[in-house]
Short mmCIF file of C-alpha atoms in Angstrom, two decimals:
data_model
loop_
_atom_site.label_atom_id
_atom_site.label_comp_id
_atom_site.label_asym_id
_atom_site.label_seq_id
_atom_site.Cartn_x
_atom_site.Cartn_y
_atom_site.Cartn_z
CA UNK A 1028 -9.74 9.96 -9.49
CA UNK A 1029 -13.12 8.28 -9.31
CA UNK A 1030 -14.02 6.29 -12.37
CA UNK A 1031 -17.45 4.99 -11.46
CA UNK A 1032 -20.62 6.58 -10.26
CA UNK A 1033 -23.22 4.40 -8.64
CA UNK A 1034 -26.89 4.86 -8.11
CA UNK A 1035 -28.78 4.86 -5.99
CA UNK A 1036 -26.49 6.10 -3.23
CA UNK A 1037 -28.73 4.33 -0.73
CA UNK A 1038 -31.38 1.66 -1.11
CA UNK A 1039 -33.72 0.22 1.49
CA UNK A 1040 -35.88 -2.79 0.63
CA UNK A 1041 -37.89 -5.48 2.36
CA UNK A 1042 -36.33 -8.86 2.95
CA UNK A 1043 -37.15 -11.17 0.07
CA UNK A 1044 -37.31 -8.39 -2.52
CA UNK A 1045 -34.75 -7.94 -5.28
CA UNK A 1046 -32.15 -5.18 -5.11
CA UNK A 1047 -30.70 -3.51 -8.20
CA UNK A 1048 -27.67 -1.23 -8.18
CA UNK A 1049 -26.23 0.58 -11.16
CA UNK A 1050 -22.73 1.71 -12.02
CA UNK A 1051 -21.58 4.04 -14.77
CA UNK A 1052 -17.97 4.63 -15.76
CA UNK A 1053 -16.04 6.90 -18.06
CA UNK A 1054 -13.21 5.13 -19.88
CA UNK A 1055 -12.64 1.83 -21.65
CA UNK A 1056 -12.22 -1.11 -19.34
CA UNK A 1057 -10.75 -4.62 -19.31
CA UNK A 1058 -13.24 -5.81 -16.74
CA UNK A 1059 -15.63 -4.57 -14.09
CA UNK A 1060 -15.83 -6.02 -10.60
CA UNK A 1061 -18.32 -5.73 -7.77
CA UNK A 1062 -17.24 -5.74 -4.14
CA UNK A 1063 -19.18 -5.78 -0.90
CA UNK A 1064 -18.20 -4.03 2.32
CA UNK A 1065 -19.84 -4.70 5.64
CA UNK A 1066 -19.77 -1.74 8.02
CA UNK A 1067 -16.27 -1.08 9.35
CA UNK A 1068 -14.74 -4.00 7.48
CA UNK A 1069 -12.64 -4.68 4.40
CA UNK A 1070 -14.05 -5.32 0.95
CA UNK A 1071 -14.98 -8.74 -0.36
CA UNK A 1072 -14.93 -9.58 -4.05
CA UNK A 1073 -18.31 -10.72 -5.37
CA UNK A 1074 -18.12 -11.11 -9.12
CA UNK A 1075 -16.11 -10.04 -12.17
CA UNK A 1076 -17.42 -9.46 -15.67
CA UNK A 1077 -15.06 -9.01 -18.61
CA UNK A 1078 -15.49 -6.37 -21.29
CA UNK A 1079 -16.54 -9.00 -23.85
CA UNK A 1080 -19.25 -10.42 -21.60
CA UNK A 1081 -22.77 -9.08 -21.29
CA UNK A 1082 -24.18 -11.00 -18.34
CA UNK A 1083 -22.88 -13.17 -15.55
CA UNK A 1084 -24.50 -15.07 -12.69
CA UNK A 1085 -23.21 -16.24 -9.33
CA UNK A 1086 -25.74 -17.68 -6.91
CA UNK A 1087 -28.26 -14.91 -6.17
CA UNK A 1088 -26.16 -12.33 -8.01
CA UNK A 1089 -26.64 -11.26 -11.59
CA UNK A 1090 -24.36 -8.73 -13.24
CA UNK A 1091 -24.85 -7.09 -16.60
CA UNK A 1092 -22.43 -4.98 -18.58
CA UNK A 1093 -23.19 -2.61 -21.45
CA UNK A 1094 -19.91 -1.29 -22.80
CA UNK A 1095 -21.65 0.94 -25.34
CA UNK A 1096 -23.36 2.79 -22.49
CA UNK A 1097 -20.43 2.32 -20.13
CA UNK A 1098 -22.70 0.95 -17.45
CA UNK A 1099 -23.22 -2.13 -15.32
CA UNK A 1100 -25.88 -3.35 -12.95
CA UNK A 1101 -25.83 -5.71 -10.00
CA UNK A 1102 -29.01 -7.56 -9.12
CA UNK A 1103 -29.36 -9.39 -5.83
CA UNK A 1104 -32.40 -11.65 -5.84
CA UNK A 1105 -34.40 -12.76 -2.80
CA UNK A 1106 -32.54 -10.41 -0.47
CA UNK A 1107 -31.64 -11.41 3.08
CA UNK A 1108 -30.82 -9.39 6.18
CA UNK A 1109 -27.19 -10.49 5.78
CA UNK A 1110 -27.03 -8.67 2.42
CA UNK A 1111 -27.06 -5.34 4.27
CA UNK A 1112 -23.77 -3.72 3.27
CA UNK A 1113 -22.21 -1.20 0.89
CA UNK A 1114 -21.65 -2.36 -2.66
CA UNK A 1115 -18.94 -0.92 -4.88
CA UNK A 1116 -18.25 -1.37 -8.55
CA UNK A 1117 -14.61 -1.21 -9.59
CA UNK A 1118 -13.25 -0.81 -13.09
CA UNK A 1119 -10.00 -2.33 -14.26
CA UNK A 1120 -8.50 -0.43 -17.16
CA UNK A 1121 -4.82 -0.92 -16.45
CA UNK A 1122 -2.70 -3.87 -15.55
CA UNK A 1123 -2.26 -3.35 -11.86
CA UNK A 1124 -5.00 -1.24 -10.40
CA UNK A 1125 -8.75 -0.79 -10.16
CA UNK A 1126 -10.76 2.33 -9.43
CA UNK A 1127 -13.82 2.16 -7.22
CA UNK A 1128 -17.18 3.79 -7.75
CA UNK A 1129 -18.94 5.82 -5.13
CA UNK A 1130 -20.90 2.86 -3.72
CA UNK A 1131 -24.48 2.00 -2.86
CA UNK A 1132 -25.54 1.47 0.74
CA UNK A 1133 -28.07 -1.35 0.83
CA UNK A 1134 -30.32 -1.90 3.84
CA UNK A 1135 -32.58 -4.94 4.08
CA UNK A 1136 -35.58 -4.48 6.35
CA UNK A 1137 -36.74 -7.65 8.16
CA UNK B 954 -6.65 -19.96 6.15
CA UNK B 955 -4.66 -17.80 3.78
CA UNK B 956 -5.48 -14.20 4.44
CA UNK B 957 -4.59 -10.53 4.63
CA UNK B 958 -3.97 -9.26 8.14
CA UNK B 959 -3.86 -5.66 9.28
CA UNK B 960 -2.61 -4.46 12.62
CA UNK B 961 -3.73 -2.73 14.61
CA UNK B 962 -7.46 -2.62 13.83
CA UNK B 963 -7.74 0.75 15.55
CA UNK B 964 -4.95 3.29 15.90
CA UNK B 965 -5.10 6.58 17.75
CA UNK B 966 -2.33 9.10 17.18
CA UNK B 967 -1.69 12.73 17.94
CA UNK B 968 -1.59 15.49 15.40
CA UNK B 969 1.89 15.51 13.86
CA UNK B 970 3.08 12.30 15.55
CA UNK B 971 4.39 9.72 13.05
CA UNK B 972 2.40 6.52 12.81
CA UNK B 973 2.94 3.21 11.03
CA UNK B 974 0.25 0.81 9.93
CA UNK B 975 1.13 -2.73 8.99
CA UNK B 976 -0.20 -5.33 6.62
CA UNK B 977 0.82 -8.93 6.19
CA UNK B 978 -0.38 -11.65 3.86
CA UNK B 979 -0.15 -15.42 3.72
CA UNK B 980 -1.40 -15.57 0.13
CA UNK B 981 2.06 -15.09 -1.40
CA UNK B 982 0.63 -12.52 -3.81
CA UNK B 983 3.12 -10.32 -5.58
CA UNK B 984 0.99 -7.14 -5.70
CA UNK B 985 0.07 -5.19 -2.57
CA UNK B 986 -2.06 -2.05 -2.33
CA UNK B 987 -2.82 0.64 0.23
CA UNK B 988 -6.15 2.46 0.07
CA UNK B 989 -7.54 5.31 2.11
CA UNK B 990 -11.29 5.29 2.73
CA UNK B 991 -13.08 8.18 4.39
CA UNK B 992 -16.55 7.86 5.79
CA UNK B 993 -19.21 6.93 3.21
CA UNK B 994 -16.70 7.29 0.36
CA UNK B 995 -15.05 4.92 -2.08
CA UNK B 996 -11.61 3.50 -1.29
CA UNK B 997 -8.94 5.71 -2.83
CA UNK B 998 -5.70 4.12 -3.99
CA UNK B 999 -2.60 5.63 -2.37
CA UNK B 1000 0.11 3.39 -3.86
CA UNK B 1001 0.90 -0.17 -4.77
CA UNK B 1002 3.83 -2.52 -5.09
CA UNK B 1003 4.27 -4.88 -7.98
CA UNK B 1004 6.88 -7.14 -6.41
CA UNK B 1005 9.45 -4.60 -5.24
CA UNK B 1006 8.44 -1.93 -7.74
CA UNK B 1007 6.76 0.96 -5.96
CA UNK B 1008 3.98 2.87 -7.73
CA UNK B 1009 2.76 6.10 -6.20
CA UNK B 1010 -0.53 7.68 -7.23
CA UNK B 1011 -0.08 11.25 -8.48
CA UNK B 1012 -2.35 12.77 -5.83
CA UNK B 1013 -1.01 10.84 -2.84
CA UNK B 1014 0.35 13.39 -0.34
CA UNK B 1015 4.09 13.37 0.34
CA UNK B 1016 3.18 12.80 3.98
CA UNK B 1017 2.42 9.17 3.09
CA UNK B 1018 5.23 6.68 2.54
CA UNK B 1019 5.35 2.95 2.18
CA UNK B 1020 7.82 0.11 2.68
CA UNK B 1021 7.71 -3.46 1.52
CA UNK B 1022 10.63 -5.33 3.07
CA UNK B 1023 9.53 -8.71 1.70
CA UNK B 1024 6.65 -10.40 -0.12
CA UNK B 1025 4.61 -10.88 3.04
CA UNK B 1026 4.74 -7.48 4.67
CA UNK B 1027 3.89 -3.93 3.67
CA UNK B 1028 3.86 -0.82 5.84
CA UNK B 1029 2.16 2.54 5.54
CA UNK B 1030 4.01 5.39 7.25
CA UNK B 1031 2.29 8.69 7.85
CA UNK B 1032 5.04 11.12 8.75
CA UNK B 1033 3.00 13.96 10.23
CA UNK B 1034 -0.67 13.02 10.50
CA UNK B 1035 -3.19 15.80 10.18
CA UNK B 1036 -6.82 15.78 11.19
CA UNK B 1037 -7.73 15.16 7.55
CA UNK B 1038 -5.83 11.88 7.57
CA UNK B 1039 -8.32 10.26 9.91
CA UNK B 1040 -9.79 7.44 7.86
CA UNK B 1041 -9.94 3.70 7.34
CA UNK B 1042 -6.77 2.37 5.71
CA UNK B 1043 -7.21 -0.78 3.69
CA UNK B 1044 -4.52 -3.14 2.50
CA UNK B 1045 -5.19 -5.47 -0.42
CA UNK B 1046 -3.27 -8.07 -2.39
CA UNK B 1047 -3.54 -9.51 -5.87
CA UNK B 1048 -1.86 -12.45 -7.51
CA UNK B 1049 0.08 -12.05 -10.72
CA UNK B 1050 -2.16 -12.57 -13.73
CA UNK B 1051 -5.36 -12.44 -11.68
CA UNK B 1052 -7.80 -9.56 -11.37
CA UNK B 1053 -9.38 -10.11 -7.97
CA UNK B 1054 -8.07 -8.14 -5.00
CA UNK B 1055 -8.17 -9.57 -1.49
CA UNK B 1056 -8.66 -7.07 1.29
CA UNK B 1057 -7.66 -7.01 4.91
CA UNK B 1058 -10.14 -5.85 7.56
CA UNK B 1059 -8.65 -2.35 7.63
CA UNK B 1060 -7.11 -0.10 10.27
CA UNK B 1061 -9.21 2.81 11.45
CA UNK B 1062 -6.96 5.78 12.24
CA UNK B 1063 -8.04 8.51 14.59
CA UNK B 1064 -5.98 11.71 14.83
CA UNK B 1065 -6.38 13.79 17.97
#
């Protein structure tokens, strides 16, 4: 079953602009993770935010988590062509497995 | 470099002909996962191993089986592939006590 819904489904921005993706989920979570997937490749872990955290930074990435609204956002600042990929949120509510959201396809125009 | 390896990267099989996809890891992680990902969709968990303990998702078709002969290797067997089984199959690992999953590059399966 799909836990997370992401919006927008697709996003196209100019290089150098910021990109914001949102994720909503349904049940209580231990943590929420964001992964990136380049076309035809496996997923790469970007950042994890725990249920007791509200904001986390890693390089050009900023993640927020609002457990009362069951939502998270991923902000990529100063986007680059290499950021073109699909981005998935994934919620961890049990010990061994995570459930992925529907994903956002991000395209960076040069 | 420690990594998750999937072979082959592309697999073509015939309708109904059994096929096996393989995954190996040099990370020595005790948890291994198999996901199915169809075009423009989220990865869907099929099953996972916690050490030797096998955990099947409730909606995984009986057509899909898995073997984990040792820590390093895990196999996905599709007994009678149908056209609807054409997808990317992703293997992932996770270390005990950690939350991050490490993915292989995937095997794209085509069923003719």
